[in-house]
Amino acid sequence: MFQAAALLSFALLATVRGQQVGTQTAEKHPAISWQKCTKSGCTTQQASVTLDANWRWLHTTSGYTNCYTGNTWNTTLCPDGKTCAQNCALDGADYSGTYGITTSGNALSLKFVTKGQQTNIGSRVYLMASDEKYQVFNLLNQEFTFDVDVSQLPCGLNGAVYFSEMEADGGMAANAANKAGAKYGTGYCDSQCPHDIKFINGEANVEGWTASPNDTNAGSGKYGACCAEMDIWEANSVSAAYTPHPCTKSGITKCSGTDCGDGDNRYGGICDKDGCDFNSFRMGDKEFYGPGKTIDTKQKITVVTQFLTNNNSSSGTLSEIRRVYVQNGKVVANSKTNFAGISAYDSISTDFCTAQKTLFGDTNSFQQKGGLSGMGAAAGRGMVLVLSVWDDHAVNMLWLDSNYPTDADPAKPGIARGTCPTTSGKPEDVEKNSPDAVVTYSNIRFGDIGTTYTGSSGGGGGSPTTSTGTPTSTTSAPQATQTKYGQCGGQGYSGPTVCTSGTTCQRLNDYYSQCL
C-alpha cells in the first residue's frame, strides 16, 4: 500500500500475532466462492478467508494470560523473540462477533468498527486455497476482476484489495517455530516493510519495540517484513488508486536498518514504497471517480485489472497494467492523464511511470527497484490476495484522498489526490463519526485476458492503450484500425472492427470483442 514518508499502522485489537496454536476458540474460516475463467467460460471455486494473525488473541499456551496487551508486550512471557514464540499461542477468531467479518456466497463484508467485549478497528483477511494454505495467484498475462461497494467509506478510510508476495503456507515450512501458519493468518509482508508485524519468520518482533504515540493498539519493533506488493485497489468513496510496488529481493525479507527504508532513508531500502500509482484525480481528471461521477461510487463498481506481457504469455515480461471498469452493464475505459507536458496515458507502463515521476518531481524509486519487470517477476512467482479496511494513524489517508503534502501548492501537478479536506481522516474522528462504515467485495474472478467481465461499450474517461502504453483511440471511424487489446466488436459498439497487424478480433461475449 502506498504510504508517504511515515509508516502507516493498522489500528489493531489489543491482542496480536503469535506462532503456536491456541485451543480456546475453534478456528472456522468463513466460506466464500470465486471464479476461475478461460475462453471456455468460468468455473466456481469454493474457498474461504482467514484473519491476519495481527488481529488475533495471543496468550500463554497453557492459559489465558495475554502475551500482548494494548500496545505493549508482556516482557515476562516475551523477553526475546524466540522465547515469546515458545510461550505464546495464537487462537481462533469469532469473525462476525469480534471483527465484523461476514461472507455470503461470493461476497465478503468488512465492517470498520465492531464493538463486542472490546472494540475492534478494521481487519485484514486472505483468500485460502485450502484450510492450511493461501490461494496463490500467478498474474502474468492474466486478468483479475471483482465487484466492490465503497459507498459507505468516507474520507480517511481505505478499502484495499492487493497482492503480496507471501508464502503459501504462511512461513511454516521455512520457520520451525511457526506452528500456526496460513490457517491462522501468519507471514504477512508488504512493500512498506512494516515494523508493526508482531511475528516475523517465526520470532516475535519484541526487540526495540516502541508503543505508538497515537494508536493505543499498535507499536513497532526493530524489524520489518518486506515483500513486493501489487495494489489492485486502494479506495474510498472519494478517491481510488492502483499501484505496483517492486522490491529488489524475492519473497518475504526480514529487514533491519538501511534495508527497511525508514524515515530519511526512504529510498535506500529494498522496496519501492512510493510505487507508480494511477489515481484518476491525481492524474488530472477530477470528474472521473466519486459520487455521481463517471464511475459513480454511490453504486457497485466492477474493477478489472489486466497484466499484459511483452509476448502475450505467462513467460513474458510484464509490460503494462491496464484498468477497465464496468458499471450498470457498461464497460468504461480508464481515465486519461490530463496535464500539459505529458501524454494522455490511461494505464501503467514504463513510459507512464517515467513521465509521471518527472512531471511530479518525485524520486523514481519505482524504476530503481526494478520497475514493471521487477513487479512482473514477483507476479510470476505467485502472490497472495489480501482484502482489508483500515484507517491511517500516520498521515490520515491524505495521500489517497486530499492534498498531500499538506504544505505544498495543490495547483502543482501530483499534489491534489481527492476532494477531502486536509483536516479530514483523523482516526479518532473517523472511528467516532463513521463506526458503521463497511466495504463489500464480491464476485472475484481471475483468468485469461478478457474473460472475467461482460458489458456493453460505455465509453468513459479514456480508452485502451497498446502494450507499450502509447495512448490510442477506440472511437475512430469504422474503417480505422484498432490497436492490440482494443475493443473491436460487440452489441452497441460502433468503433473500429479491423485489428492491427498480428492480431485478430476475438469475441469474448455478446457485448465485447477484443483485438488479441
XYZ file of C-alpha atoms in Angstrom:
516
model
C 0.000 0.000 0.000
C 1.179 3.498 -0.782
C 2.478 5.405 2.181
C 4.121 8.791 2.176
C 7.119 9.494 4.409
C 5.822 7.692 7.500
C 4.898 4.101 8.310
C 1.143 3.587 8.157
C -0.120 1.471 11.051
C -3.324 -0.508 11.266
C -5.452 0.088 14.348
C -5.431 -3.340 15.977
C -7.423 -5.189 18.539
C -5.474 -5.385 21.773
C -4.248 -8.906 21.030
C -1.863 -9.887 18.310
C 0.154 -12.267 16.230
C 1.611 -15.480 17.582
C 3.104 -18.689 16.263
C 1.773 -21.511 18.465
C -1.868 -22.607 18.180
C -4.357 -21.935 20.966
C -7.434 -24.044 21.760
C -9.793 -21.556 23.414
C -11.696 -20.724 20.201
C -12.065 -23.105 17.278
C -10.854 -21.596 14.024
C -13.516 -21.789 11.316
C -12.799 -19.874 8.143
C -15.788 -18.042 6.619
C -16.657 -19.617 3.271
C -16.592 -17.642 0.031
C -16.634 -18.602 -3.636
C -14.740 -17.119 -6.568
C -14.436 -17.961 -10.240
C -11.583 -19.085 -12.464
C -12.128 -18.090 -16.088
C -10.880 -19.152 -19.508
C -12.155 -18.501 -23.002
C -14.354 -21.573 -22.492
C -16.119 -19.984 -19.525
C -15.817 -19.593 -15.762
C -15.865 -22.300 -13.092
C -16.741 -21.668 -9.458
C -14.093 -22.328 -6.807
C -15.192 -23.000 -3.231
C -12.830 -21.260 -0.826
C -12.649 -19.309 2.420
C -10.874 -16.389 4.079
C -8.681 -16.228 7.165
C -7.997 -13.330 9.517
C -4.487 -11.891 9.715
C -2.671 -13.003 12.853
C -2.052 -9.407 13.978
C -5.722 -9.144 14.997
C -5.914 -12.414 16.929
C -5.813 -13.176 20.635
C -2.265 -14.059 21.718
C -1.999 -15.746 25.111
C 0.015 -18.282 27.075
C -0.009 -21.796 25.656
C -1.403 -23.179 28.917
C -3.818 -20.453 29.972
C -5.459 -17.100 29.303
C -2.753 -14.586 30.168
C -2.172 -12.111 27.356
C 1.257 -12.073 25.769
C 0.480 -8.592 24.436
C -1.974 -6.023 25.763
C -2.775 -2.631 24.264
C 0.487 -1.762 22.531
C 2.888 -3.443 24.956
C 4.419 -6.910 25.170
C 4.376 -8.969 28.375
C 8.120 -8.929 28.989
C 7.975 -11.927 31.307
C 6.460 -14.145 28.641
C 8.287 -12.386 25.820
C 11.810 -11.380 26.915
C 13.047 -12.147 23.406
C 11.638 -13.271 20.076
C 12.350 -16.992 20.319
C 11.092 -17.374 23.881
C 7.929 -15.478 23.066
C 7.177 -17.812 20.143
C 7.517 -20.786 22.501
C 5.382 -19.284 25.282
C 2.536 -17.778 23.281
C -0.359 -19.249 21.332
C -2.449 -17.726 18.579
C -6.149 -18.515 18.889
C -9.156 -18.882 16.625
C -11.389 -15.949 15.748
C -15.035 -15.028 16.195
C -15.215 -13.483 12.735
C -18.580 -11.740 12.855
C -18.954 -11.080 16.574
C -15.492 -9.690 17.300
C -14.222 -8.494 13.944
C -17.282 -7.619 11.854
C -16.252 -10.004 9.056
C -19.075 -11.797 7.231
C -19.413 -13.757 3.987
C -22.384 -14.756 1.875
C -21.959 -16.703 -1.352
C -19.301 -14.802 -3.309
C -19.416 -11.677 -1.105
C -17.183 -10.567 1.758
C -18.123 -7.644 4.017
C -15.641 -5.954 6.349
C -17.080 -3.637 8.973
C -14.850 -0.799 10.134
C -15.699 -0.674 13.879
C -17.066 -3.699 15.738
C -17.973 -3.382 19.403
C -18.031 -6.558 21.460
C -16.230 -7.220 24.737
C -13.579 -4.994 23.210
C -13.646 -2.596 20.273
C -12.075 -3.831 17.047
C -10.911 -1.419 14.360
C -10.577 -2.631 10.762
C -9.388 -6.014 9.547
C -7.185 -7.790 7.027
C -8.019 -11.193 5.539
C -6.520 -13.574 2.966
C -8.162 -15.828 0.399
C -7.471 -19.500 1.139
C -6.861 -22.378 -1.295
C -7.387 -24.912 1.500
C -7.717 -24.842 5.260
C -3.927 -24.718 5.588
C -2.697 -22.665 2.597
C -3.301 -19.314 0.974
C -4.511 -19.146 -2.608
C -1.533 -18.140 -4.767
C -2.146 -16.208 -7.985
C 0.255 -16.006 -10.926
C -0.770 -12.731 -12.509
C 1.236 -12.563 -15.748
C -0.917 -12.467 -18.883
C -3.971 -12.744 -16.654
C -6.878 -10.602 -15.538
C -8.261 -10.019 -12.033
C -11.776 -8.705 -11.508
C -14.028 -8.052 -8.534
C -17.087 -6.038 -7.579
C -16.924 -3.508 -4.770
C -19.278 -1.233 -2.854
C -17.389 1.758 -1.408
C -20.477 3.926 -0.889
C -20.085 3.816 2.890
C -16.350 4.603 3.011
C -15.800 8.311 3.785
C -12.634 10.419 3.752
C -9.866 8.804 5.787
C -10.868 5.183 5.188
C -9.291 2.733 2.750
C -10.914 -0.409 1.428
C -7.890 -2.186 -0.055
C -7.532 -5.187 -2.366
C -3.968 -6.160 -3.172
C -1.462 -8.940 -3.740
C 1.601 -9.546 -1.550
C 4.437 -11.984 -2.213
C 3.762 -14.044 0.907
C 4.488 -17.736 1.327
C 1.550 -20.041 0.617
C 1.854 -21.789 3.999
C 2.354 -18.574 5.980
C 6.001 -19.441 6.603
C 5.547 -22.778 8.405
C 7.967 -24.822 6.312
C 10.698 -22.209 6.408
C 10.376 -21.436 10.128
C 10.218 -24.298 12.610
C 8.895 -22.013 15.362
C 5.782 -21.195 13.336
C 3.190 -23.810 14.207
C 0.176 -21.701 13.228
C 0.836 -20.981 9.555
C -1.593 -19.718 6.941
C -4.582 -21.190 8.776
C -4.090 -18.518 11.426
C -3.020 -15.728 9.076
C 0.753 -15.646 9.633
C 3.514 -14.496 7.302
C 2.341 -11.042 6.253
C 4.673 -8.687 4.411
C 4.358 -5.740 2.043
C 6.401 -3.085 0.270
C 6.342 -0.698 3.237
C 8.436 -3.201 5.244
C 6.057 -2.698 8.195
C 7.511 -2.806 11.686
C 4.137 -3.330 13.387
C 4.128 -7.022 12.458
C 4.303 -8.894 15.760
C 5.963 -12.065 14.485
C 8.324 -12.269 11.509
C 9.740 -15.579 10.304
C 8.583 -17.396 13.417
C 10.022 -14.994 16.015
C 8.351 -12.207 17.970
C 9.337 -8.691 16.928
C 9.908 -7.647 20.553
C 13.417 -6.237 20.221
C 13.307 -2.458 20.318
C 9.503 -2.466 20.459
C 8.071 1.035 20.871
C 4.425 1.762 21.572
C 2.746 4.066 19.055
C 2.299 7.623 20.374
C -1.143 7.991 18.731
C -2.508 4.442 18.478
C -3.323 2.606 21.693
C -3.245 -0.757 19.921
C -0.099 -0.554 17.800
C 3.654 -0.176 18.004
C 6.785 -1.004 16.079
C 9.761 -3.300 16.562
C 13.314 -3.322 15.287
C 12.466 -5.497 12.299
C 10.254 -5.029 9.272
C 8.631 -7.533 6.907
C 9.349 -6.639 3.269
C 7.996 -8.067 0.034
C 6.706 -6.973 -3.344
C 3.134 -5.693 -3.401
C 0.609 -5.044 -6.153
C -2.135 -2.709 -5.006
C -5.129 -3.525 -7.170
C -7.445 -1.171 -5.343
C -6.965 1.393 -2.585
C -10.143 3.389 -2.369
C -12.971 5.069 -0.557
C -15.997 6.869 -1.971
C -13.877 9.896 -2.924
C -10.641 8.592 -4.462
C -9.088 5.393 -5.806
C -5.628 4.285 -6.910
C -3.881 1.187 -8.222
C -0.134 0.862 -7.700
C 2.679 -1.651 -8.282
C 5.495 -1.745 -5.665
C 8.519 -3.892 -6.669
C 11.344 -4.956 -4.355
C 14.936 -5.930 -5.112
C 14.630 -9.220 -3.190
C 12.156 -12.030 -3.743
C 9.677 -13.298 -1.190
C 9.451 -12.136 2.402
C 12.583 -10.463 3.776
C 13.098 -9.642 7.456
C 14.737 -6.230 7.313
C 16.547 -4.028 9.787
C 18.352 -0.717 9.492
C 19.002 0.600 6.000
C 17.215 -2.249 4.205
C 13.878 -1.215 5.712
C 13.996 2.224 4.088
C 12.717 4.026 7.162
C 12.489 7.776 7.746
C 15.055 9.843 5.852
C 16.343 6.651 4.230
C 13.023 6.006 2.455
C 14.650 5.389 -0.926
C 17.591 3.375 0.400
C 15.626 0.271 1.320
C 14.996 -2.873 -0.693
C 11.393 -1.997 -1.635
C 9.741 0.780 -3.598
C 7.474 2.409 -1.025
C 6.058 5.096 -3.327
C 5.107 2.818 -6.191
C 3.869 4.038 -9.558
C 0.281 4.984 -8.782
C -2.628 5.730 -11.088
C -5.148 7.851 -9.202
C -7.511 9.480 -11.713
C -7.905 12.659 -9.638
C -4.160 12.954 -9.083
C -3.584 12.406 -12.799
C -5.758 15.407 -13.656
C -9.255 14.011 -14.299
C -11.307 15.330 -11.396
C -14.680 14.197 -12.723
C -13.964 10.524 -13.328
C -14.351 8.864 -9.897
C -16.621 9.763 -6.994
C -20.272 10.225 -6.034
C -22.291 10.937 -9.172
C -19.220 10.991 -11.425
C -18.319 8.805 -14.434
C -17.555 5.965 -12.029
C -20.299 6.590 -9.514
C -19.224 5.483 -6.057
C -22.803 5.543 -4.822
C -23.266 2.316 -6.791
C -21.467 -1.019 -7.004
C -18.397 -0.991 -9.263
C -16.766 -3.803 -11.210
C -12.984 -3.323 -11.268
C -10.940 -5.102 -13.959
C -7.115 -5.208 -13.921
C -5.113 -6.759 -16.762
C -1.451 -7.782 -16.507
C -0.100 -7.671 -20.070
C 3.266 -9.121 -21.061
C 5.603 -8.408 -23.960
C 4.912 -11.758 -25.627
C 1.286 -12.282 -24.521
C 2.178 -15.299 -22.405
C 2.796 -16.099 -18.754
C 6.511 -16.489 -19.548
C 6.825 -12.917 -20.790
C 7.905 -9.711 -19.092
C 5.216 -7.503 -17.559
C 4.837 -4.526 -19.914
C 1.573 -2.874 -18.912
C -1.082 -2.930 -16.190
C -4.432 -1.874 -17.590
C -7.647 -0.876 -15.839
C -11.228 -1.174 -17.066
C -14.445 -0.575 -15.137
C -17.959 -1.924 -15.600
C -20.958 -0.177 -14.097
C -24.656 -0.549 -14.876
C -23.773 -3.009 -17.634
C -21.456 -0.549 -19.397
C -17.727 -1.095 -19.915
C -15.923 2.144 -19.022
C -12.318 2.668 -20.055
C -9.909 4.168 -17.538
C -9.419 7.934 -17.355
C -6.514 9.622 -19.105
C -3.773 11.788 -17.650
C -4.716 15.418 -18.157
C -1.702 17.682 -17.728
C 0.246 19.831 -20.152
C 3.608 18.291 -20.952
C 2.587 14.656 -20.530
C 0.912 12.300 -22.979
C -2.641 11.115 -22.337
C -1.789 7.818 -20.645
C -4.563 5.613 -19.281
C -2.578 2.649 -17.935
C 0.589 1.877 -16.028
C 3.607 1.346 -18.280
C 7.298 2.211 -18.047
C 6.707 5.308 -20.176
C 3.830 6.405 -17.955
C 5.774 5.903 -14.730
C 8.801 7.810 -16.030
C 6.658 10.669 -17.297
C 4.658 10.829 -14.068
C 7.708 10.895 -11.808
C 9.306 13.605 -13.951
C 6.173 15.767 -14.037
C 5.543 15.467 -10.305
C 9.214 15.890 -9.379
C 9.156 12.579 -7.495
C 12.072 10.208 -6.967
C 11.785 7.360 -9.455
C 12.207 4.680 -6.816
C 9.861 2.506 -8.845
C 12.359 2.102 -11.668
C 15.325 1.927 -9.281
C 13.764 -1.060 -7.507
C 13.013 -2.971 -10.701
C 10.069 -1.229 -12.344
C 7.484 -3.268 -14.206
C 9.895 -6.135 -14.848
C 10.574 -6.409 -11.118
C 6.873 -6.292 -10.330
C 6.294 -8.878 -13.042
C 8.919 -11.203 -11.584
C 7.036 -11.236 -8.280
C 3.721 -11.662 -10.097
C 5.163 -14.658 -11.929
C 6.441 -16.277 -8.739
C 2.963 -16.033 -7.246
C 1.224 -13.680 -4.821
C -1.427 -13.929 -2.099
C -4.700 -11.976 -2.262
C -5.291 -9.563 0.623
C -8.557 -7.731 1.378
C -8.835 -5.127 4.121
C -10.387 -1.981 5.546
C -8.282 0.435 7.606
C -7.639 3.979 8.783
C -4.322 5.792 8.850
C -2.628 6.860 12.094
C 0.340 8.369 10.237
C -0.999 10.859 7.682
C -4.782 10.412 7.880
C -5.050 8.875 4.377
C -4.399 12.301 2.836
C -2.011 10.689 0.319
C -5.071 8.980 -1.183
C -7.939 11.465 -0.967
C -6.727 15.019 -0.251
C -3.850 17.432 -0.910
C -0.527 15.878 0.080
C 1.945 17.020 1.266
C -0.364 19.461 3.014
C 2.122 22.342 2.815
C 2.544 22.053 -0.963
C 0.676 24.069 -3.587
C -2.384 21.998 -4.623
C -2.174 23.586 -8.087
C 1.124 21.775 -8.644
C 0.663 18.518 -10.586
C 0.533 15.486 -8.304
C -0.357 17.225 -5.058
C -4.161 17.088 -5.265
C -5.324 13.485 -4.882
C -9.000 13.990 -3.989
C -11.599 16.406 -2.643
C -11.255 15.559 1.063
C -10.176 18.478 3.288
C -6.629 18.348 4.652
C -8.219 18.356 8.117
C -10.066 15.102 7.414
C -9.161 11.480 8.044
C -8.003 11.641 11.650
C -8.598 8.138 13.041
C -10.261 9.414 16.197
C -12.733 11.358 14.048
C -13.385 8.597 11.542
C -13.833 5.974 14.247
C -16.250 8.236 16.146
C -18.252 9.564 13.192
C -18.300 6.519 10.873
C -18.246 3.401 13.065
C -20.773 1.636 10.848
C -18.713 2.092 7.687
C -18.406 -1.153 5.751
C -16.891 -2.304 2.469
C -18.217 -5.256 0.491
C -16.101 -7.163 -2.033
C -17.837 -9.721 -4.211
C -17.783 -11.758 -7.431
C -13.997 -12.273 -7.561
C -12.906 -13.630 -10.951
C -9.478 -14.481 -12.304
C -8.311 -15.835 -15.623
C -7.433 -15.185 -19.242
C -7.443 -11.624 -20.567
C -10.970 -10.537 -21.476
C -12.798 -13.478 -19.872
C -13.735 -12.162 -16.439
C -16.263 -9.454 -17.254
C -19.144 -8.584 -19.568
C -20.823 -5.338 -20.564
C -21.632 -3.117 -23.477
C -19.315 -0.346 -24.622
C -19.875 2.595 -22.329
C -17.074 4.962 -23.317
C -15.928 6.803 -20.219
C -12.858 8.755 -19.324
C -10.238 7.140 -21.505
C -9.583 4.334 -23.917
C -7.465 1.198 -24.040
C -3.797 1.543 -24.868
C -1.237 -0.559 -26.636
C 1.116 -2.781 -24.652
C 3.728 -0.002 -24.670
C 1.390 2.465 -23.004
C 1.041 4.738 -26.047
C -2.457 6.275 -25.958
C -4.726 5.375 -28.860
C -8.380 5.804 -29.729
C -11.190 3.276 -29.699
C -13.758 5.667 -31.136
C -12.304 6.175 -34.605
C -14.226 5.935 -37.862
C -15.458 2.407 -38.690
C -12.639 1.814 -41.167
C -9.912 2.728 -38.685
C -7.546 0.037 -37.381
C -7.944 -0.953 -33.770
C -4.851 -1.420 -31.612
C -3.846 -4.568 -29.791
C -6.131 -5.222 -26.792
C -8.616 -2.601 -28.012
C -12.313 -3.325 -28.426
C -13.296 -4.384 -31.936
C -16.895 -5.536 -31.642
C -19.931 -6.286 -29.501
C -23.565 -5.254 -29.216
C -23.862 -1.464 -29.219
C -20.230 -0.963 -30.283
C -19.605 1.463 -33.177
C -15.822 1.774 -33.233
C -13.172 0.173 -35.464
C -13.585 -3.516 -36.231
C -10.317 -4.169 -38.096
C -7.398 -5.140 -35.841
C -3.809 -4.047 -36.198
C -1.428 -6.418 -37.966
C -0.605 -9.539 -35.982
C -3.880 -9.592 -34.033
C -7.415 -10.716 -34.774
C -10.792 -9.657 -33.419
C -11.854 -12.313 -30.929
C -15.342 -12.499 -29.446
C -15.263 -12.649 -25.642
C -19.009 -12.310 -25.107
C -22.065 -10.817 -26.813
C -21.042 -7.321 -25.780
C -17.293 -7.299 -26.124
C -14.750 -8.450 -28.711
C -11.062 -7.614 -28.360
C -8.008 -7.472 -30.641
C -5.759 -10.287 -29.400
